[in-house]
């Protein structure tokens, strides 16, 4: 008789079904496939999204820094003092780039007067005015139109009174440019009014009034005028030289200053222009703060955490590294065109500390201010001038002419402008005596004028200020060179693509879960079918063993 059959096989199939938790098993299998794949893509997307945020922060920081630099002004670098008083005149700085330090003496001031024609005795502001056409001609005039000389070129205006009363008629006169017409009450205790018509100050700013209806509205003899004042020029002495101007506001006597004369005064008045080291130092310290704020933002965005996972949003970003390098190059490059010698940022007292940030060096600042305070003009003022003071140079802020010393030569064929030995430009000449203009299409916004079409050789100095250089730098960082927006757009496209990839991975998870679940259900069904034969086989074995 055979040995009894082992129960091991029975133990394997003695339960109803497999007894396994199929959802747990399916999740474990799918996770083993999907989780590493999704983690890789998620990490990439997190980095790209951080870069998008970092680029936005970089752009915001650049805009903020540009705004701060743009607010730099040299107006506070200078002080303007009037003595012994300012009761008869006002003065203000109008163009810091043209200021020259020193004291100017102003004396023998006689202010210019407007022409005034006045008609008294009006009792009603609403009285009717005869219909007529009023003609106003401008020029030099005296009482009753004696000695009348029309302006050159001739200038005149006409107004039509039709159905007007006194108030509306005077209002129409007041609308003429160069005239002021008003109704005034000379005596507050009186019920009568006067019509006053006045011109701008200046001997040639007077006027002649006439009409086509033979009424009293005229400056000639027989008119209704009861008072007349002839217009006169402003005269004064500046540093011993006599000046005559048509206005009491003078902008072309003292370079960089606007003078406004308020009253006649014979005595001398001193105007002193001087630089202020305290104010210049504040400008330098503010510039250092602005540069450090920008650099600190760059450092934070590009921070690399060697011992953790706290990298900056733009760690390893080439655009950020480029911005750092370009800033460093800018602050170590010479500032040219402000004279024979180049200027460096260190001359302003700006140096780099051991931590990489910029620091103020008071000793260097004081030395520069003591030896050559004009160097600080390069902080905020673009300059363009010639070694020949008779040459007038214009170089607009957006001009493409390089900063530096340019040599003009008229010897040999044509007029040449040379920047060192590397760049030579041919100049075209326009104009006639006494003013000839030299320019080149290669440098739009640049030109100089001379009294001859073949002046002697001279040098032209074109200086681009620190403010100008930094504004150009930030413009480049915002898009001209680095093209921040384009880079950000690429990051956004990449983020969108990775988001789609994550969605595809989630779809793959669902497909795998469905497939493995179906497979395990089929297996479970097979095991269940085997389990149904348990009783039959058990009975069969028992009977076999009994036989």
GROMACS .gro file of N, CA, C and O in nm, residues 371-491:
model
  484
  371UNK      N    1   4.200  11.734  -0.427
  371UNK     CA    2   4.290  11.751  -0.540
  371UNK      C    3   4.217  11.784  -0.670
  371UNK      O    4   4.268  11.863  -0.751
  372UNK      N    5   4.101  11.725  -0.691
  372UNK     CA    6   4.030  11.746  -0.818
  372UNK      C    7   3.880  11.726  -0.797
  372UNK      O    8   3.823  11.624  -0.837
  373UNK      N    9   3.811  11.821  -0.735
  373UNK     CA   10   3.668  11.804  -0.707
  373UNK      C   11   3.582  11.791  -0.833
  373UNK      O   12   3.471  11.738  -0.827
  374UNK      N   13   3.635  11.838  -0.950
  374UNK     CA   14   3.558  11.827  -1.074
  374UNK      C   15   3.534  11.682  -1.114
  374UNK      O   16   3.445  11.652  -1.195
  375UNK      N   17   3.615  11.591  -1.060
  375UNK     CA   18   3.594  11.450  -1.093
  375UNK      C   19   3.455  11.403  -1.054
  375UNK      O   20   3.396  11.316  -1.120
  376UNK      N   21   3.399  11.461  -0.950
  376UNK     CA   22   3.268  11.418  -0.903
  376UNK      C   23   3.156  11.460  -0.998
  376UNK      O   24   3.044  11.410  -0.987
  377UNK      N   25   3.187  11.549  -1.094
  377UNK     CA   26   3.088  11.581  -1.197
  377UNK      C   27   3.051  11.456  -1.276
  377UNK      O   28   2.939  11.443  -1.327
  378UNK      N   29   3.147  11.363  -1.286
  378UNK     CA   30   3.124  11.241  -1.364
  378UNK      C   31   3.021  11.150  -1.300
  378UNK      O   32   2.977  11.053  -1.364
  379UNK      N   33   2.982  11.176  -1.177
  379UNK     CA   34   2.879  11.093  -1.114
  379UNK      C   35   2.745  11.105  -1.186
  379UNK      O   36   2.677  11.005  -1.210
  380UNK      N   37   2.707  11.227  -1.221
  380UNK     CA   38   2.572  11.249  -1.272
  380UNK      C   39   2.564  11.329  -1.402
  380UNK      O   40   2.457  11.336  -1.462
  381UNK      N   41   2.673  11.389  -1.446
  381UNK     CA   42   2.666  11.482  -1.559
  381UNK      C   43   2.741  11.427  -1.681
  381UNK      O   44   2.860  11.399  -1.674
  382UNK      N   45   2.669  11.413  -1.792
  382UNK     CA   46   2.735  11.386  -1.919
  382UNK      C   47   2.799  11.517  -1.966
  382UNK      O   48   2.742  11.625  -1.947
  383UNK      N   49   2.914  11.506  -2.028
  383UNK     CA   50   2.981  11.627  -2.076
  383UNK      C   51   3.033  11.606  -2.218
  383UNK      O   52   3.074  11.495  -2.255
  384UNK      N   53   3.030  11.714  -2.296
  384UNK     CA   54   3.088  11.713  -2.430
  384UNK      C   55   3.143  11.853  -2.455
  384UNK      O   56   3.068  11.951  -2.454
  385UNK      N   57   3.273  11.863  -2.475
  385UNK     CA   58   3.335  11.994  -2.493
  385UNK      C   59   3.462  11.978  -2.576
  385UNK      O   60   3.511  11.866  -2.598
  386UNK      N   61   3.513  12.091  -2.622
  386UNK     CA   62   3.633  12.091  -2.705
  386UNK      C   63   3.746  12.162  -2.635
  386UNK      O   64   3.724  12.249  -2.550
  387UNK      N   65   3.868  12.125  -2.672
  387UNK     CA   66   3.985  12.194  -2.616
  387UNK      C   67   3.993  12.337  -2.666
  387UNK      O   68   4.054  12.422  -2.602
  388UNK      N   69   3.929  12.363  -2.781
  388UNK     CA   70   3.919  12.499  -2.834
  388UNK      C   71   3.788  12.559  -2.783
  388UNK      O   72   3.680  12.513  -2.820
  389UNK      N   73   3.792  12.661  -2.697
  389UNK     CA   74   3.668  12.714  -2.638
  389UNK      C   75   3.574  12.777  -2.740
  389UNK      O   76   3.456  12.798  -2.708
  390UNK      N   77   3.621  12.805  -2.861
  390UNK     CA   78   3.532  12.863  -2.963
  390UNK      C   79   3.446  12.757  -3.031
  390UNK      O   80   3.354  12.790  -3.107
  391UNK      N   81   3.474  12.630  -3.004
  391UNK     CA   82   3.398  12.520  -3.064
  391UNK      C   83   3.286  12.480  -2.970
  391UNK      O   84   3.307  12.456  -2.851
  392UNK      N   85   3.166  12.471  -3.024
  392UNK     CA   86   3.049  12.430  -2.945
  392UNK      C   87   3.013  12.287  -2.980
  392UNK      O   88   2.989  12.255  -3.097
  393UNK      N   89   3.010  12.199  -2.879
  393UNK     CA   90   2.989  12.056  -2.900
  393UNK      C   91   2.854  12.014  -2.842
  393UNK      O   92   2.818  12.056  -2.732
  394UNK      N   93   2.782  11.931  -2.916
  394UNK     CA   94   2.655  11.875  -2.869
  394UNK      C   95   2.664  11.723  -2.881
  394UNK      O   96   2.695  11.670  -2.989
  395UNK      N   97   2.640  11.654  -2.771
  395UNK     CA   98   2.633  11.507  -2.773
  395UNK      C   99   2.517  11.467  -2.684
  395UNK      O  100   2.527  11.468  -2.561
  396UNK      N  101   2.403  11.436  -2.744
  396UNK     CA  102   2.285  11.401  -2.668
  396UNK      C  103   2.308  11.274  -2.587
  396UNK      O  104   2.394  11.192  -2.620
  397UNK      N  105   2.228  11.257  -2.483
  397UNK     CA  106   2.246  11.143  -2.394
  397UNK      C  107   2.238  11.009  -2.465
  397UNK      O  108   2.304  10.913  -2.427
  398UNK      N  109   2.155  11.000  -2.571
  398UNK     CA  110   2.139  10.875  -2.645
  398UNK      C  111   2.234  10.865  -2.764
  398UNK      O  112   2.225  10.772  -2.843
  399UNK      N  113   2.325  10.960  -2.778
  399UNK     CA  114   2.419  10.958  -2.889
  399UNK      C  115   2.507  10.833  -2.882
  399UNK      O  116   2.545  10.787  -2.775
  400UNK      N  117   2.539  10.779  -3.000
  400UNK     CA  118   2.620  10.657  -3.007
  400UNK      C  119   2.770  10.685  -3.007
  400UNK      O  120   2.850  10.592  -3.014
  401UNK      N  121   2.808  10.812  -2.999
  401UNK     CA  122   2.951  10.841  -2.999
  401UNK      C  123   3.015  10.784  -2.873
  401UNK      O  124   2.964  10.800  -2.762
  402UNK      N  125   3.125  10.710  -2.887
  402UNK     CA  126   3.188  10.650  -2.768
  402UNK      C  127   3.244  10.758  -2.675
  402UNK      O  128   3.285  10.866  -2.719
  403UNK      N  129   3.246  10.727  -2.547
  403UNK     CA  130   3.308  10.817  -2.451
  403UNK      C  131   3.458  10.816  -2.470
  403UNK      O  132   3.518  10.714  -2.506
  404UNK      N  133   3.519  10.930  -2.447
  404UNK     CA  134   3.665  10.938  -2.456
  404UNK      C  135   3.711  11.065  -2.525
  404UNK      O  136   3.634  11.158  -2.550
  405UNK      N  137   3.839  11.067  -2.557
  405UNK     CA  138   3.903  11.181  -2.621
  405UNK      C  139   3.909  11.157  -2.771
  405UNK      O  140   3.971  11.061  -2.817
  406UNK      N  141   3.845  11.245  -2.849
  406UNK     CA  142   3.841  11.235  -2.994
  406UNK      C  143   3.925  11.348  -3.053
  406UNK      O  144   3.908  11.465  -3.014
  407UNK      N  145   4.012  11.315  -3.145
  407UNK     CA  146   4.098  11.415  -3.207
  407UNK      C  147   4.041  11.456  -3.342
  407UNK      O  148   4.018  11.371  -3.430
  408UNK      N  149   4.015  11.586  -3.359
  408UNK     CA  150   3.970  11.638  -3.488
  408UNK      C  151   4.090  11.687  -3.567
  408UNK      O  152   4.173  11.763  -3.515
  409UNK      N  153   4.097  11.643  -3.692
  409UNK     CA  154   4.205  11.688  -3.778
  409UNK      C  155   4.148  11.733  -3.912
  409UNK      O  156   4.063  11.664  -3.970
  410UNK      N  157   4.192  11.849  -3.956
  410UNK     CA  158   4.149  11.901  -4.087
  410UNK      C  159   4.261  11.891  -4.188
  410UNK      O  160   4.243  11.924  -4.305
  411UNK      N  161   4.380  11.849  -4.142
  411UNK     CA  162   4.493  11.834  -4.233
  411UNK      C  163   4.474  11.709  -4.317
  411UNK      O  164   4.421  11.609  -4.271
  412UNK      N  165   4.515  11.715  -4.442
  412UNK     CA  166   4.497  11.602  -4.530
  412UNK      C  167   4.359  11.605  -4.593
  412UNK      O  168   4.284  11.701  -4.579
  413UNK      N  169   4.320  11.501  -4.663
  413UNK     CA  170   4.190  11.500  -4.733
  413UNK      C  171   4.074  11.487  -4.635
  413UNK      O  172   4.065  11.390  -4.560
  414UNK      N  173   3.983  11.584  -4.635
  414UNK     CA  174   3.863  11.577  -4.555
  414UNK      C  175   3.886  11.605  -4.408
  414UNK      O  176   3.998  11.622  -4.361
  415UNK      N  177   3.775  11.611  -4.335
  415UNK     CA  178   3.778  11.633  -4.190
  415UNK      C  179   3.762  11.499  -4.120
  415UNK      O  180   3.670  11.422  -4.151
  416UNK      N  181   3.848  11.470  -4.025
  416UNK     CA  182   3.849  11.340  -3.959
  416UNK      C  183   3.828  11.356  -3.809
  416UNK      O  184   3.871  11.454  -3.748
  417UNK      N  185   3.761  11.256  -3.750
  417UNK     CA  186   3.746  11.249  -3.605
  417UNK      C  187   3.796  11.113  -3.561
  417UNK      O  188   3.744  11.010  -3.605
  418UNK      N  189   3.899  11.111  -3.477
  418UNK     CA  190   3.965  10.987  -3.440
  418UNK      C  191   3.952  10.962  -3.290
  418UNK      O  192   3.981  11.051  -3.209
  419UNK      N  193   3.911  10.840  -3.254
  419UNK     CA  194   3.913  10.795  -3.116
  419UNK      C  195   4.031  10.701  -3.103
  419UNK      O  196   4.024  10.584  -3.141
  420UNK      N  197   4.143  10.755  -3.052
  420UNK     CA  198   4.265  10.677  -3.048
  420UNK      C  199   4.310  10.644  -3.189
  420UNK      O  200   4.300  10.726  -3.281
  421UNK      N  201   4.359  10.522  -3.209
  421UNK     CA  202   4.402  10.478  -3.342
  421UNK      C  203   4.307  10.376  -3.401
  421UNK      O  204   4.326  10.332  -3.515
  422UNK      N  205   4.200  10.341  -3.326
  422UNK     CA  206   4.114  10.231  -3.370
  422UNK      C  207   3.993  10.278  -3.450
  422UNK      O  208   3.948  10.209  -3.541
  423UNK      N  209   3.939  10.396  -3.418
  423UNK     CA  210   3.815  10.440  -3.481
  423UNK      C  211   3.836  10.577  -3.547
  423UNK      O  212   3.877  10.673  -3.482
  424UNK      N  213   3.811  10.584  -3.678
  424UNK     CA  214   3.821  10.710  -3.751
  424UNK      C  215   3.692  10.732  -3.829
  424UNK      O  216   3.641  10.640  -3.893
  425UNK      N  217   3.638  10.854  -3.820
  425UNK     CA  218   3.513  10.888  -3.888
  425UNK      C  219   3.534  11.009  -3.978
  425UNK      O  220   3.602  11.105  -3.940
  426UNK      N  221   3.474  11.003  -4.096
  426UNK     CA  222   3.473  11.119  -4.184
  426UNK      C  223   3.356  11.209  -4.145
  426UNK      O  224   3.245  11.160  -4.118
  427UNK      N  225   3.380  11.339  -4.142
  427UNK     CA  226   3.278  11.435  -4.101
  427UNK      C  227   3.227  11.513  -4.221
  427UNK      O  228   3.305  11.553  -4.309
  428UNK      N  229   3.097  11.537  -4.224
  428UNK     CA  230   3.037  11.624  -4.326
  428UNK      C  231   3.019  11.763  -4.266
  428UNK      O  232   3.004  11.779  -4.144
  429UNK      N  233   3.020  11.865  -4.351
  429UNK     CA  234   3.010  12.003  -4.306
  429UNK      C  235   2.891  12.068  -4.374
  429UNK      O  236   2.872  12.057  -4.495
  430UNK      N  237   2.808  12.136  -4.293
  430UNK     CA  238   2.695  12.212  -4.345
  430UNK      C  239   2.698  12.352  -4.286
  430UNK      O  240   2.768  12.378  -4.188
  431UNK      N  241   2.620  12.442  -4.346
  431UNK     CA  242   2.611  12.577  -4.295
  431UNK      C  243   2.696  12.675  -4.372
  431UNK      O  244   2.767  12.639  -4.467
  432UNK      N  245   2.686  12.799  -4.332
  432UNK     CA  246   2.763  12.906  -4.393
  432UNK      C  247   2.820  12.994  -4.283
  432UNK      O  248   2.783  12.983  -4.166
  433UNK      N  249   2.910  13.084  -4.320
  433UNK     CA  250   2.969  13.174  -4.223
  433UNK      C  251   2.859  13.258  -4.157
  433UNK      O  252   2.764  13.301  -4.223
  434UNK      N  253   2.859  13.272  -4.024
  434UNK     CA  254   2.972  13.243  -3.934
  434UNK      C  255   2.960  13.111  -3.859
  434UNK      O  256   3.035  13.089  -3.766
  435UNK      N  257   2.866  13.024  -3.899
  435UNK     CA  258   2.848  12.899  -3.824
  435UNK      C  259   2.847  12.780  -3.919
  435UNK      O  260   2.761  12.770  -4.008
  436UNK      N  261   2.943  12.690  -3.898
  436UNK     CA  262   2.951  12.566  -3.974
  436UNK      C  263   2.930  12.450  -3.877
  436UNK      O  264   2.985  12.449  -3.767
  437UNK      N  265   2.852  12.352  -3.920
  437UNK     CA  266   2.822  12.236  -3.835
  437UNK      C  267   2.887  12.111  -3.892
  437UNK      O  268   2.872  12.080  -4.011
  438UNK      N  269   2.958  12.039  -3.807
  438UNK     CA  270   3.028  11.915  -3.845
  438UNK      C  271   2.957  11.797  -3.779
  438UNK      O  272   2.926  11.802  -3.659
  439UNK      N  273   2.933  11.691  -3.856
  439UNK     CA  274   2.864  11.574  -3.800
  439UNK      C  275   2.896  11.451  -3.883
  439UNK      O  276   2.957  11.461  -3.990
  440UNK      N  277   2.855  11.335  -3.831
  440UNK     CA  278   2.868  11.209  -3.904
  440UNK      C  279   2.745  11.125  -3.877
  440UNK      O  280   2.694  11.121  -3.765
  441UNK      N  281   2.697  11.057  -3.980
  441UNK     CA  282   2.578  10.972  -3.965
  441UNK      C  283   2.604  10.853  -3.873
  441UNK      O  284   2.511  10.791  -3.823
  442UNK      N  285   2.732  10.822  -3.850
  442UNK     CA  286   2.766  10.711  -3.760
  442UNK      C  287   2.738  10.746  -3.614
  442UNK      O  288   2.725  10.656  -3.530
  443UNK      N  289   2.733  10.877  -3.583
  443UNK     CA  290   2.709  10.922  -3.446
  443UNK      C  291   2.587  11.013  -3.441
  443UNK      O  292   2.599  11.135  -3.424
  444UNK      N  293   2.467  10.959  -3.461
  444UNK     CA  294   2.347  11.046  -3.453
  444UNK      C  295   2.337  11.109  -3.314
  444UNK      O  296   2.365  11.044  -3.213
  445UNK      N  297   2.299  11.235  -3.310
  445UNK     CA  298   2.289  11.305  -3.183
  445UNK      C  299   2.417  11.376  -3.144
  445UNK      O  300   2.422  11.441  -3.039
  446UNK      N  301   2.519  11.366  -3.229
  446UNK     CA  302   2.647  11.433  -3.202
  446UNK      C  303   2.678  11.531  -3.314
  446UNK      O  304   2.660  11.500  -3.433
  447UNK      N  305   2.725  11.649  -3.279
  447UNK     CA  306   2.769  11.749  -3.378
  447UNK      C  307   2.849  11.855  -3.304
  447UNK      O  308   2.842  11.868  -3.182
  448UNK      N  309   2.928  11.930  -3.381
  448UNK     CA  310   2.992  12.047  -3.323
  448UNK      C  311   2.992  12.158  -3.427
  448UNK      O  312   2.985  12.134  -3.548
  449UNK      N  313   2.994  12.281  -3.379
  449UNK     CA  314   2.990  12.396  -3.469
  449UNK      C  315   3.116  12.480  -3.450
  449UNK      O  316   3.173  12.486  -3.341
  450UNK      N  317   3.157  12.542  -3.560
  450UNK     CA  318   3.278  12.624  -3.560
  450UNK      C  319   3.256  12.744  -3.649
  450UNK      O  320   3.165  12.746  -3.732
  451UNK      N  321   3.339  12.844  -3.634
  451UNK     CA  322   3.328  12.964  -3.714
  451UNK      C  323   3.394  12.952  -3.850
  451UNK      O  324   3.385  13.044  -3.932
  452UNK      N  325   3.458  12.838  -3.876
  452UNK     CA  326   3.525  12.816  -4.003
  452UNK      C  327   3.493  12.676  -4.052
  452UNK      O  328   3.469  12.584  -3.972
  453UNK      N  329   3.493  12.659  -4.184
  453UNK     CA  330   3.470  12.524  -4.237
  453UNK      C  331   3.599  12.441  -4.239
  453UNK      O  332   3.598  12.325  -4.280
  454UNK      N  333   3.709  12.501  -4.195
  454UNK     CA  334   3.837  12.429  -4.184
  454UNK      C  335   3.912  12.477  -4.061
  454UNK      O  336   4.017  12.541  -4.071
  455UNK      N  337   3.858  12.449  -3.942
  455UNK     CA  338   3.924  12.496  -3.820
  455UNK      C  339   4.055  12.422  -3.795
  455UNK      O  340   4.081  12.315  -3.853
  456UNK      N  341   4.137  12.479  -3.710
  456UNK     CA  342   4.261  12.412  -3.672
  456UNK      C  343   4.230  12.286  -3.593
  456UNK      O  344   4.121  12.269  -3.536
  457UNK      N  345   4.327  12.196  -3.585
  457UNK     CA  346   4.309  12.070  -3.513
  457UNK      C  347   4.280  12.098  -3.365
  457UNK      O  348   4.335  12.192  -3.305
  458UNK      N  349   4.195  12.015  -3.306
  458UNK     CA  350   4.165  12.027  -3.163
  458UNK      C  351   4.111  11.893  -3.115
  458UNK      O  352   4.089  11.800  -3.195
  459UNK      N  353   4.089  11.881  -2.985
  459UNK     CA  354   4.036  11.760  -2.925
  459UNK      C  355   3.893  11.782  -2.875
  459UNK      O  356   3.859  11.892  -2.830
  460UNK      N  357   3.814  11.677  -2.885
  460UNK     CA  358   3.678  11.678  -2.832
  460UNK      C  359   3.670  11.572  -2.723
  460UNK      O  360   3.713  11.457  -2.743
  461UNK      N  361   3.617  11.610  -2.608
  461UNK     CA  362   3.603  11.518  -2.496
  461UNK      C  363   3.455  11.487  -2.476
  461UNK      O  364   3.373  11.578  -2.460
  462UNK      N  365   3.421  11.359  -2.480
  462UNK     CA  366   3.283  11.314  -2.460
  462UNK      C  367   3.281  11.224  -2.336
  462UNK      O  368   3.343  11.116  -2.336
  463UNK      N  369   3.215  11.269  -2.232
  463UNK     CA  370   3.209  11.193  -2.107
  463UNK      C  371   3.069  11.141  -2.080
  463UNK      O  372   2.973  11.218  -2.082
  464UNK      N  373   3.057  11.012  -2.058
  464UNK     CA  374   2.930  10.949  -2.018
  464UNK      C  375   2.935  10.925  -1.867
  464UNK      O  376   3.023  10.855  -1.817
  465UNK      N  377   2.841  10.984  -1.795
  465UNK     CA  378   2.843  10.982  -1.649
  465UNK      C  379   2.818  10.843  -1.593
  465UNK      O  380   2.770  10.752  -1.663
  466UNK      N  381   2.849  10.828  -1.463
  466UNK     CA  382   2.817  10.704  -1.393
  466UNK      C  383   2.668  10.676  -1.401
  466UNK      O  384   2.625  10.562  -1.423
  467UNK      N  385   2.588  10.778  -1.383
  467UNK     CA  386   2.442  10.762  -1.392
  467UNK      C  387   2.403  10.709  -1.529
  467UNK      O  388   2.324  10.614  -1.539
  468UNK      N  389   2.458  10.767  -1.634
  468UNK     CA  390   2.428  10.723  -1.770
  468UNK      C  391   2.471  10.579  -1.791
  468UNK      O  392   2.396  10.497  -1.845
  469UNK      N  393   2.593  10.545  -1.748
  469UNK     CA  394   2.644  10.409  -1.766
  469UNK      C  395   2.559  10.307  -1.692
  469UNK      O  396   2.531  10.198  -1.744
  470UNK      N  397   2.517  10.339  -1.570
  470UNK     CA  398   2.436  10.244  -1.492
  470UNK      C  399   2.296  10.230  -1.552
  470UNK      O  400   2.241  10.119  -1.555
  471UNK      N  401   2.238  10.340  -1.598
  471UNK     CA  402   2.107  10.330  -1.661
  471UNK      C  403   2.113  10.243  -1.786
  471UNK      O  404   2.024  10.162  -1.812
  472UNK      N  405   2.221  10.260  -1.865
  472UNK     CA  406   2.238  10.174  -1.982
  472UNK      C  407   2.255  10.028  -1.941
  472UNK      O  408   2.202   9.937  -2.006
  473UNK      N  409   2.330  10.006  -1.834
  473UNK     CA  410   2.349   9.869  -1.784
  473UNK      C  411   2.216   9.805  -1.747
  473UNK      O  412   2.186   9.692  -1.788
  474UNK      N  413   2.133   9.878  -1.671
  474UNK     CA  414   2.006   9.820  -1.628
  474UNK      C  415   1.911   9.802  -1.747
  474UNK      O  416   1.835   9.704  -1.750
  475UNK      N  417   1.917   9.890  -1.845
  475UNK     CA  418   1.837   9.872  -1.966
  475UNK      C  419   1.878   9.744  -2.038
  475UNK      O  420   1.793   9.668  -2.086
  476UNK      N  421   2.008   9.721  -2.045
  476UNK     CA  422   2.057   9.599  -2.109
  476UNK      C  423   2.011   9.476  -2.032
  476UNK      O  424   1.966   9.376  -2.092
  477UNK      N  425   2.019   9.482  -1.900
  477UNK     CA  426   1.977   9.368  -1.820
  477UNK      C  427   1.827   9.343  -1.832
  477UNK      O  428   1.781   9.231  -1.818
  478UNK      N  429   1.751   9.447  -1.858
  478UNK     CA  430   1.606   9.432  -1.870
  478UNK      C  431   1.562   9.381  -2.006
  478UNK      O  432   1.446   9.348  -2.024
  479UNK      N  433   1.651   9.374  -2.102
  479UNK     CA  434   1.604   9.320  -2.228
  479UNK      C  435   1.688   9.343  -2.349
  479UNK      O  436   1.685   9.261  -2.441
  480UNK      N  437   1.764   9.450  -2.356
  480UNK     CA  438   1.837   9.479  -2.479
  480UNK      C  439   1.939   9.371  -2.510
  480UNK      O  440   1.954   9.329  -2.624
  481UNK      N  441   2.011   9.324  -2.407
  481UNK     CA  442   2.113   9.220  -2.428
  481UNK      C  443   2.068   9.087  -2.371
  481UNK      O  444   2.064   8.985  -2.438
  482UNK      N  445   2.031   9.087  -2.244
  482UNK     CA  446   1.997   8.962  -2.175
  482UNK      C  447   1.861   8.911  -2.217
  482UNK      O  448   1.834   8.791  -2.218
  483UNK      N  449   1.770   9.000  -2.254
  483UNK     CA  450   1.635   8.964  -2.298
  483UNK      C  451   1.564   8.881  -2.190
  483UNK      O  452   1.528   8.766  -2.210
  484UNK      N  453   1.548   8.942  -2.075
  484UNK     CA  454   1.485   8.876  -1.960
  484UNK      C  455   1.350   8.816  -1.994
  484UNK      O  456   1.318   8.703  -1.957
  485UNK      N  457   1.266   8.892  -2.063
  485UNK     CA  458   1.131   8.845  -2.093
  485UNK      C  459   1.134   8.721  -2.180
  485UNK      O  460   1.054   8.629  -2.162
  486UNK      N  461   1.227   8.716  -2.277
  486UNK     CA  462   1.236   8.599  -2.363
  486UNK      C  463   1.280   8.476  -2.285
  486UNK      O  464   1.228   8.365  -2.305
  487UNK      N  465   1.375   8.495  -2.193
  487UNK     CA  466   1.420   8.383  -2.111
  487UNK      C  467   1.307   8.334  -2.021
  487UNK      O  468   1.284   8.214  -2.007
  488UNK      N  469   1.234   8.429  -1.962
  488UNK     CA  470   1.120   8.391  -1.878
  488UNK      C  471   1.016   8.315  -1.959
  488UNK      O  472   0.957   8.217  -1.911
  489UNK      N  473   0.994   8.356  -2.084
  489UNK     CA  474   0.898   8.287  -2.170
  489UNK      C  475   0.942   8.143  -2.195
  489UNK      O  476   0.859   8.050  -2.197
  490UNK      N  477   1.073   8.124  -2.213
  490UNK     CA  478   1.124   7.987  -2.233
  490UNK      C  479   1.101   7.902  -2.108
  490UNK      O  480   1.062   7.784  -2.117
  491UNK      N  481   1.125   7.961  -1.990
  491UNK     CA  482   1.099   7.889  -1.866
  491UNK      C  483   0.951   7.852  -1.855
  491UNK      O  484   0.916   7.741  -1.813
   0.00000   0.00000   0.00000
